[in-house]
Amino acid sequence: MTEHGVRWSAEQVLALAPDAASREAGSRLGAAGPWSETGSSADGTVWGLCKGGGSGPYRTVVDTADASGLACACTCPSRKVPCKHALGLLLLWAEGDGAVPRGEPPAWAVQGRKGREERAAERRTTGAEGSSSGTADPEAARRRAERRAERITAGATELEQRLADLLRGGLAAAEQAGYELWEETAARMVDAQAPGLAARVRELGAIPGSGPGWQVRLLEECALLHLLDQGWLGRERLPQELAATVRSRVGLPGAAQGPPVRDRWLVLAQYDTADAKLTTRRIWLYGTASRRTALLLSYGAAGRAPELALPVGLALDAEVSAYPGAAGRVALGERFAPPAPAGTRPEGVTTAEAAARYGEALRADPWLESVPVTLERVVPVPDGDSWQLADADEDTALPLTPVARSRPGLWRLVALSGGAPVKVFGECGHRGFTPLTAWPRGEGEAVPLY
Amino acid sequence: MNGTPAPPARPAPDLWEELVTAALLGTERRTPPVSAPGREAPVALLDAAAEATVRRRAGLRPASVPAARRPEPAPDDPRPALPAAAARRLATLLADRPGAGVGRRGTAPDLMELLPQWLATANAHGYAAPAHLLPALLDAARGRTDLRPAALRFAGTRGLWLARLNPDWRFALRATPGGGSALPDSGDTEGTGRLWQEGLFAERVALLSALRARDPRTARELLASTWATERAEDRLMFLDSLRTGLGPDDEPFLEQALGDRSRNVRATAAELLSALPGSALAARMAVRAGSCVAVDHTFGTPTLVVEAPHECDAGMERDGVVAKAPAGRGERSWWLGQLVEAAPLGAWPARLGGRTPEQIVALPVADDWQGELHAAWCRAAVRQRDAAWARALLGSPSAPEAGGPGAVSLAERAKLLATLGAGDRAEWVAGFIAVHGLSEAFQLLGVCAVPWAPPLGRAVVDALNIARDAGSYPWSFSGVMGLAERCLDPAEAGRLDALLAVPDEPEDASPGAGGYWAEAFQRLVTTLRLRAAMTEELAARPPGEATPAPPCGSPPAQA
């Protein structure tokens, strides 16, 4: 077992904030003033009373060792997870024993934890029942799946027709057609129960307005969508692995049925992307023994942070199981110990090896945008308006993606490097490299760049 | 994958271009370069494009970078790294951006306001800034000019290296000597001369100021070498930079500048000379001012009588006295004020019967001249940084007239206080607050040394307590509260515990005031605790330096 109750750093705590406003509000609560009866127990529970705007203080309990991610319970009305009180309490806790002493949790804190554990246990049993009830009538389930496959097939066929019409008339005309054409087609794909196709169609609609070179990008994406349609329509003839990838790309839900892999998983990066309806959180893990990189996904409804939160730089002793498909997605299973400082770093490669790795990955999944990869020794080098990551020991470099060059994290990376080689984890794809985490030379904690 | 392979004879990039052209125009207008039996033209085009896309992506290789484009590595920062806790604290302070806290802050401390103190302490310890926090630090300094000197010192060489790469941080290059166009080294006489001869005005001012701070004599000689050919506005700016390191050696140059063509240059030269009590100008002024003021014994008590000058002669004008009075002021009192202001204070005791400054200030003044005379002495005490006279003019802090607008305004009092030692200053302001309360104290507190000395801190806390008991709202005192959060000695936090409770509201109090006061005191205590923690974190030795640093000369321990 790893050492229990290791305190996190303030940066790690702040990285959990669902948005900038919470980060600021949390920072302000990260001081002793409004807090009383704070404490932390050996099993990773942190609690405290926070004086708030209401009549009584809010009761805040955070379980830093909860198996399903960071578990917060707070009596405040905020729907954000973690709320500013939980963040403030964790910041206070991060400072050390002075602010949040070790102790036995009071009754109200234990109650919160028990309630959560019971609910989690309930979820597990109902989940198990749910799947068993599914298998209770395999015939009905099979019929449902068949009906859905038929719908998707009809959708994919319709989409093929629309793409052919588009190419017959020319992509130049698509610029005038505007968003509606795509939105309408996307809605048809939603009706066809193919959310993966719908999302791709919607993205096509944004390409004509995406700046110079849009024609080439639109052709590429139309062609890959066509490839996915063809993959679905001909899935029976595909190798099993590729067929699974096509199914997951089309949007059929898969279950994480891979065998559980236990490892010390180092949290490499955590970042959110949001659209109007959904916040998607991506967490990259690196198995310190298996040297495998795995992706955890967690979702939150509009405006709410996804529930799963893991601080970058810590490692957790846990099991993960792979989803079908080649994208490296896993589900987090049992956790055996609270996250603890890792002290290790992932092994890295050169820029040429990183590019080759992306190329190889396309063989299993031609729709892949990027692969996770660690660059061993690179230096950020200015390149006109943008930057490149150049190998310290070779004359080769990867360009940064357009999204990476506009982020403040770029400057943290440049500052950390100071013109000397650093280790950088990120996503390497056809649009360039997106740095997500960097490690300084010598000692030093991981620096999130998102 | 499912597509028909493209004819292998064609080079791939060529084929791709043709596919794009056909896709743009549409297969109705342009026959695609590929075809497949049983496939419609657009479908065949998509087949080929899909394959080409995956092939293009799979074939991507890194570009090659010319070595010349790689940035010169940042110079090594020899300063020790921050202790881990202090680095985390800095990250928290920098994350608290202004503008986020709209409305009441409640009991949470204002972290951004603690940044100046944090930076000053870190700089005093000589720590290096953590590299990954430099962008946030430079952003903070960009928004707040008052932070810049300390922030840039802390950011060090790597901060400057970084600022050169981002136009947003260009201010750092301007603000740091040697940041933009590097100033020559102290030993580089030739480089200094060239920059002085050929540089832009701003560069020349920066050069002169930097040189003056390092080597007053060389700076003055450099200025004298081109003095006659400089434009009047430039002469004024250059002369102003001699305030730094002003000394008796400067007198001949300044005497010469008294004959300058520009009146403003003459006035500035005279002002600088009058700040040198041993200068000839000071002696001339002593004679002129002395002839205007005398002790008269004809009444029972000795009294100062003032005979203001009847004219402003050429000699006075040459010595910087402005002849024309501002509108609404009598000429004679205007001249008197200027003479007394420029006369060395040390000459008065001999002139006025061997009295001490206290005794002189205590003398009654005949015919309503007291205001004019004392105000001029105040200006002289500030200019000549004469603590004895400043103390005499300040008088007793508990004197009833000290609280109101007297001959000496609050602004002037603040300036007089600045000439006293830190202990005397704190004691005087403490006495003032004890008698007159906080309403006039803000400006005076601003000149006191941080952290406040114990008597001053106690006086402020007592006065706040009294203000609370009087039933007003705490935001009437938000200025002083804010100062107290930043300046009160953190050791005082324990004494404030009694104030944290919400008291029973007296009948005449403003509704809810008690709760707001408790909140304000809570924020004060929290901030003090935070400051104590900050100081402690910065004092902690970073890991690996548990033993004292070896004395110079002995080899450093192997890591």
PDB file of N, CA, C and O in Angstrom, chain B residues 176-216:
ATOM      1  N   THR B 176      13.736  47.698 -17.071  1.00  0.00           N
ATOM      2  CA  THR B 176      14.971  47.201 -16.495  1.00  0.00           C
ATOM      3  C   THR B 176      16.146  47.869 -17.174  1.00  0.00           C
ATOM      4  O   THR B 176      16.251  47.812 -18.390  1.00  0.00           O
ATOM      5  N   PRO B 177      17.018  48.488 -16.408  1.00  0.00           N
ATOM      6  CA  PRO B 177      18.212  49.047 -17.046  1.00  0.00           C
ATOM      7  C   PRO B 177      18.959  47.919 -17.747  1.00  0.00           C
ATOM      8  O   PRO B 177      19.160  46.855 -17.185  1.00  0.00           O
ATOM      9  N   GLY B 178      19.325  48.168 -18.973  1.00  0.00           N
ATOM     10  CA  GLY B 178      20.034  47.130 -19.698  1.00  0.00           C
ATOM     11  C   GLY B 178      19.101  46.131 -20.329  1.00  0.00           C
ATOM     12  O   GLY B 178      19.544  45.197 -20.969  1.00  0.00           O
ATOM     13  N   GLY B 179      17.797  46.302 -20.146  1.00  0.00           N
ATOM     14  CA  GLY B 179      16.860  45.353 -20.719  1.00  0.00           C
ATOM     15  C   GLY B 179      16.671  45.565 -22.207  1.00  0.00           C
ATOM     16  O   GLY B 179      16.741  44.633 -22.984  1.00  0.00           O
ATOM     17  N   GLY B 180      16.455  46.814 -22.600  1.00  0.00           N
ATOM     18  CA  GLY B 180      16.245  47.099 -24.013  1.00  0.00           C
ATOM     19  C   GLY B 180      17.578  47.171 -24.725  1.00  0.00           C
ATOM     20  O   GLY B 180      18.207  46.173 -25.005  1.00  0.00           O
ATOM     21  N   SER B 181      18.011  48.408 -25.005  1.00  0.00           N
ATOM     22  CA  SER B 181      19.365  48.546 -25.516  1.00  0.00           C
ATOM     23  C   SER B 181      20.250  48.564 -24.284  1.00  0.00           C
ATOM     24  O   SER B 181      20.129  49.419 -23.427  1.00  0.00           O
ATOM     25  N   ALA B 182      21.122  47.606 -24.180  1.00  0.00           N
ATOM     26  CA  ALA B 182      21.878  47.421 -22.951  1.00  0.00           C
ATOM     27  C   ALA B 182      22.718  48.658 -22.633  1.00  0.00           C
ATOM     28  O   ALA B 182      23.339  49.240 -23.522  1.00  0.00           O
ATOM     29  N   LEU B 183      22.673  49.080 -21.381  1.00  0.00           N
ATOM     30  CA  LEU B 183      23.532  50.182 -20.958  1.00  0.00           C
ATOM     31  C   LEU B 183      24.957  49.660 -20.827  1.00  0.00           C
ATOM     32  O   LEU B 183      25.171  48.516 -20.438  1.00  0.00           O
ATOM     33  N   PRO B 184      25.923  50.495 -21.171  1.00  0.00           N
ATOM     34  CA  PRO B 184      27.317  50.043 -21.071  1.00  0.00           C
ATOM     35  C   PRO B 184      27.697  49.753 -19.623  1.00  0.00           C
ATOM     36  O   PRO B 184      27.107  50.314 -18.701  1.00  0.00           O
ATOM     37  N   ASP B 185      28.659  48.894 -19.435  1.00  0.00           N
ATOM     38  CA  ASP B 185      29.171  48.599 -18.093  1.00  0.00           C
ATOM     39  C   ASP B 185      29.815  49.844 -17.494  1.00  0.00           C
ATOM     40  O   ASP B 185      30.157  50.782 -18.199  1.00  0.00           O
ATOM     41  N   SER B 186      29.996  49.775 -16.183  1.00  0.00           N
ATOM     42  CA  SER B 186      30.562  50.942 -15.513  1.00  0.00           C
ATOM     43  C   SER B 186      31.969  51.243 -16.037  1.00  0.00           C
ATOM     44  O   SER B 186      32.372  52.393 -16.119  1.00  0.00           O
ATOM     45  N   GLY B 187      32.706  50.213 -16.393  1.00  0.00           N
ATOM     46  CA  GLY B 187      34.078  50.448 -16.827  1.00  0.00           C
ATOM     47  C   GLY B 187      34.178  50.880 -18.287  1.00  0.00           C
ATOM     48  O   GLY B 187      35.235  51.341 -18.733  1.00  0.00           O
ATOM     49  N   ASP B 188      33.082  50.782 -19.026  1.00  0.00           N
ATOM     50  CA  ASP B 188      33.115  51.017 -20.465  1.00  0.00           C
ATOM     51  C   ASP B 188      32.964  52.500 -20.764  1.00  0.00           C
ATOM     52  O   ASP B 188      31.898  52.977 -21.129  1.00  0.00           O
ATOM     53  N   THR B 189      34.058  53.271 -20.619  1.00  0.00           N
ATOM     54  CA  THR B 189      33.997  54.715 -20.808  1.00  0.00           C
ATOM     55  C   THR B 189      33.626  55.062 -22.240  1.00  0.00           C
ATOM     56  O   THR B 189      32.827  55.956 -22.495  1.00  0.00           O
ATOM     57  N   GLU B 190      34.205  54.302 -23.154  1.00  0.00           N
ATOM     58  CA  GLU B 190      33.980  54.606 -24.568  1.00  0.00           C
ATOM     59  C   GLU B 190      32.512  54.397 -24.939  1.00  0.00           C
ATOM     60  O   GLU B 190      31.886  55.250 -25.564  1.00  0.00           O
ATOM     61  N   GLY B 191      31.954  53.231 -24.488  1.00  0.00           N
ATOM     62  CA  GLY B 191      30.553  52.925 -24.780  1.00  0.00           C
ATOM     63  C   GLY B 191      29.639  53.958 -24.155  1.00  0.00           C
ATOM     64  O   GLY B 191      28.673  54.413 -24.774  1.00  0.00           O
ATOM     65  N   THR B 192      29.946  54.359 -22.914  1.00  0.00           N
ATOM     66  CA  THR B 192      29.148  55.368 -22.233  1.00  0.00           C
ATOM     67  C   THR B 192      29.158  56.663 -23.022  1.00  0.00           C
ATOM     68  O   THR B 192      28.115  57.268 -23.277  1.00  0.00           O
ATOM     69  N   GLY B 193      30.359  57.085 -23.443  1.00  0.00           N
ATOM     70  CA  GLY B 193      30.487  58.330 -24.195  1.00  0.00           C
ATOM     71  C   GLY B 193      29.692  58.274 -25.481  1.00  0.00           C
ATOM     72  O   GLY B 193      28.990  59.219 -25.836  1.00  0.00           O
ATOM     73  N   ARG B 194      29.746  57.108 -26.172  1.00  0.00           N
ATOM     74  CA  ARG B 194      29.068  57.009 -27.458  1.00  0.00           C
ATOM     75  C   ARG B 194      27.563  57.096 -27.268  1.00  0.00           C
ATOM     76  O   ARG B 194      26.871  57.828 -27.984  1.00  0.00           O
ATOM     77  N   LEU B 195      27.060  56.357 -26.255  1.00  0.00           N
ATOM     78  CA  LEU B 195      25.613  56.369 -26.025  1.00  0.00           C
ATOM     79  C   LEU B 195      25.164  57.779 -25.646  1.00  0.00           C
ATOM     80  O   LEU B 195      24.113  58.259 -26.081  1.00  0.00           O
ATOM     81  N   TRP B 196      25.973  58.488 -24.849  1.00  0.00           N
ATOM     82  CA  TRP B 196      25.616  59.845 -24.437  1.00  0.00           C
ATOM     83  C   TRP B 196      25.597  60.775 -25.633  1.00  0.00           C
ATOM     84  O   TRP B 196      24.736  61.649 -25.748  1.00  0.00           O
ATOM     85  N   GLN B 197      26.527  60.566 -26.579  1.00  0.00           N
ATOM     86  CA  GLN B 197      26.594  61.436 -27.748  1.00  0.00           C
ATOM     87  C   GLN B 197      25.502  61.103 -28.756  1.00  0.00           C
ATOM     88  O   GLN B 197      24.926  61.994 -29.370  1.00  0.00           O
ATOM     89  N   GLU B 198      25.223  59.804 -28.933  1.00  0.00           N
ATOM     90  CA  GLU B 198      24.382  59.405 -30.060  1.00  0.00           C
ATOM     91  C   GLU B 198      23.007  58.892 -29.657  1.00  0.00           C
ATOM     92  O   GLU B 198      22.141  58.727 -30.520  1.00  0.00           O
ATOM     93  N   GLY B 199      22.798  58.618 -28.361  1.00  0.00           N
ATOM     94  CA  GLY B 199      21.568  57.954 -27.939  1.00  0.00           C
ATOM     95  C   GLY B 199      20.334  58.829 -28.076  1.00  0.00           C
ATOM     96  O   GLY B 199      20.425  60.050 -28.242  1.00  0.00           O
ATOM     97  N   LEU B 200      19.165  58.182 -28.036  1.00  0.00           N
ATOM     98  CA  LEU B 200      17.909  58.922 -27.991  1.00  0.00           C
ATOM     99  C   LEU B 200      17.769  59.576 -26.628  1.00  0.00           C
ATOM    100  O   LEU B 200      18.447  59.187 -25.674  1.00  0.00           O
ATOM    101  N   PHE B 201      16.862  60.567 -26.525  1.00  0.00           N
ATOM    102  CA  PHE B 201      16.729  61.303 -25.275  1.00  0.00           C
ATOM    103  C   PHE B 201      16.462  60.358 -24.096  1.00  0.00           C
ATOM    104  O   PHE B 201      17.119  60.429 -23.066  1.00  0.00           O
ATOM    105  N   ALA B 202      15.489  59.410 -24.290  1.00  0.00           N
ATOM    106  CA  ALA B 202      15.132  58.511 -23.182  1.00  0.00           C
ATOM    107  C   ALA B 202      16.324  57.653 -22.777  1.00  0.00           C
ATOM    108  O   ALA B 202      16.565  57.416 -21.590  1.00  0.00           O
ATOM    109  N   GLU B 203      17.088  57.205 -23.760  1.00  0.00           N
ATOM    110  CA  GLU B 203      18.269  56.392 -23.450  1.00  0.00           C
ATOM    111  C   GLU B 203      19.301  57.208 -22.679  1.00  0.00           C
ATOM    112  O   GLU B 203      19.946  56.725 -21.755  1.00  0.00           O
ATOM    113  N   ARG B 204      19.422  58.489 -23.075  1.00  0.00           N
ATOM    114  CA  ARG B 204      20.418  59.335 -22.404  1.00  0.00           C
ATOM    115  C   ARG B 204      19.996  59.595 -20.961  1.00  0.00           C
ATOM    116  O   ARG B 204      20.833  59.587 -20.058  1.00  0.00           O
ATOM    117  N   VAL B 205      18.672  59.839 -20.748  1.00  0.00           N
ATOM    118  CA  VAL B 205      18.201  60.040 -19.370  1.00  0.00           C
ATOM    119  C   VAL B 205      18.466  58.786 -18.543  1.00  0.00           C
ATOM    120  O   VAL B 205      18.972  58.860 -17.415  1.00  0.00           O
ATOM    121  N   ALA B 206      18.156  57.607 -19.137  1.00  0.00           N
ATOM    122  CA  ALA B 206      18.368  56.348 -18.414  1.00  0.00           C
ATOM    123  C   ALA B 206      19.848  56.169 -18.087  1.00  0.00           C
ATOM    124  O   ALA B 206      20.218  55.769 -16.981  1.00  0.00           O
ATOM    125  N   LEU B 207      20.701  56.510 -19.062  1.00  0.00           N
ATOM    126  CA  LEU B 207      22.146  56.371 -18.863  1.00  0.00           C
ATOM    127  C   LEU B 207      22.612  57.278 -17.736  1.00  0.00           C
ATOM    128  O   LEU B 207      23.328  56.849 -16.820  1.00  0.00           O
ATOM    129  N   LEU B 208      22.166  58.542 -17.790  1.00  0.00           N
ATOM    130  CA  LEU B 208      22.618  59.505 -16.785  1.00  0.00           C
ATOM    131  C   LEU B 208      22.139  59.080 -15.390  1.00  0.00           C
ATOM    132  O   LEU B 208      22.910  59.116 -14.422  1.00  0.00           O
ATOM    133  N   SER B 209      20.874  58.646 -15.281  1.00  0.00           N
ATOM    134  CA  SER B 209      20.331  58.244 -13.974  1.00  0.00           C
ATOM    135  C   SER B 209      21.091  57.043 -13.426  1.00  0.00           C
ATOM    136  O   SER B 209      21.452  57.013 -12.243  1.00  0.00           O
ATOM    137  N   ALA B 210      21.334  56.062 -14.310  1.00  0.00           N
ATOM    138  CA  ALA B 210      22.028  54.857 -13.851  1.00  0.00           C
ATOM    139  C   ALA B 210      23.437  55.200 -13.404  1.00  0.00           C
ATOM    140  O   ALA B 210      23.923  54.731 -12.370  1.00  0.00           O
ATOM    141  N   LEU B 211      24.097  56.042 -14.199  1.00  0.00           N
ATOM    142  CA  LEU B 211      25.482  56.406 -13.891  1.00  0.00           C
ATOM    143  C   LEU B 211      25.538  57.225 -12.610  1.00  0.00           C
ATOM    144  O   LEU B 211      26.431  57.042 -11.765  1.00  0.00           O
ATOM    145  N   ARG B 212      24.565  58.110 -12.432  1.00  0.00           N
ATOM    146  CA  ARG B 212      24.535  58.978 -11.261  1.00  0.00           C
ATOM    147  C   ARG B 212      24.387  58.129  -9.986  1.00  0.00           C
ATOM    148  O   ARG B 212      24.995  58.418  -8.966  1.00  0.00           O
ATOM    149  N   ALA B 213      23.563  57.096 -10.067  1.00  0.00           N
ATOM    150  CA  ALA B 213      23.355  56.242  -8.896  1.00  0.00           C
ATOM    151  C   ALA B 213      24.641  55.498  -8.557  1.00  0.00           C
ATOM    152  O   ALA B 213      24.907  55.189  -7.397  1.00  0.00           O
ATOM    153  N   ARG B 214      25.458  55.209  -9.561  1.00  0.00           N
ATOM    154  CA  ARG B 214      26.660  54.406  -9.363  1.00  0.00           C
ATOM    155  C   ARG B 214      27.841  55.294  -9.026  1.00  0.00           C
ATOM    156  O   ARG B 214      28.644  54.999  -8.156  1.00  0.00           O
ATOM    157  N   ASP B 215      27.966  56.406  -9.752  1.00  0.00           N
ATOM    158  CA  ASP B 215      29.173  57.215  -9.687  1.00  0.00           C
ATOM    159  C   ASP B 215      28.799  58.670  -9.949  1.00  0.00           C
ATOM    160  O   ASP B 215      28.842  59.146 -11.089  1.00  0.00           O
ATOM    161  N   PRO B 216      28.388  59.399  -8.887  1.00  0.00           N
ATOM    162  CA  PRO B 216      27.857  60.753  -9.077  1.00  0.00           C
ATOM    163  C   PRO B 216      28.806  61.673  -9.840  1.00  0.00           C
ATOM    164  O   PRO B 216      28.382  62.453 -10.690  1.00  0.00           O
TER     165      PRO B 216
END
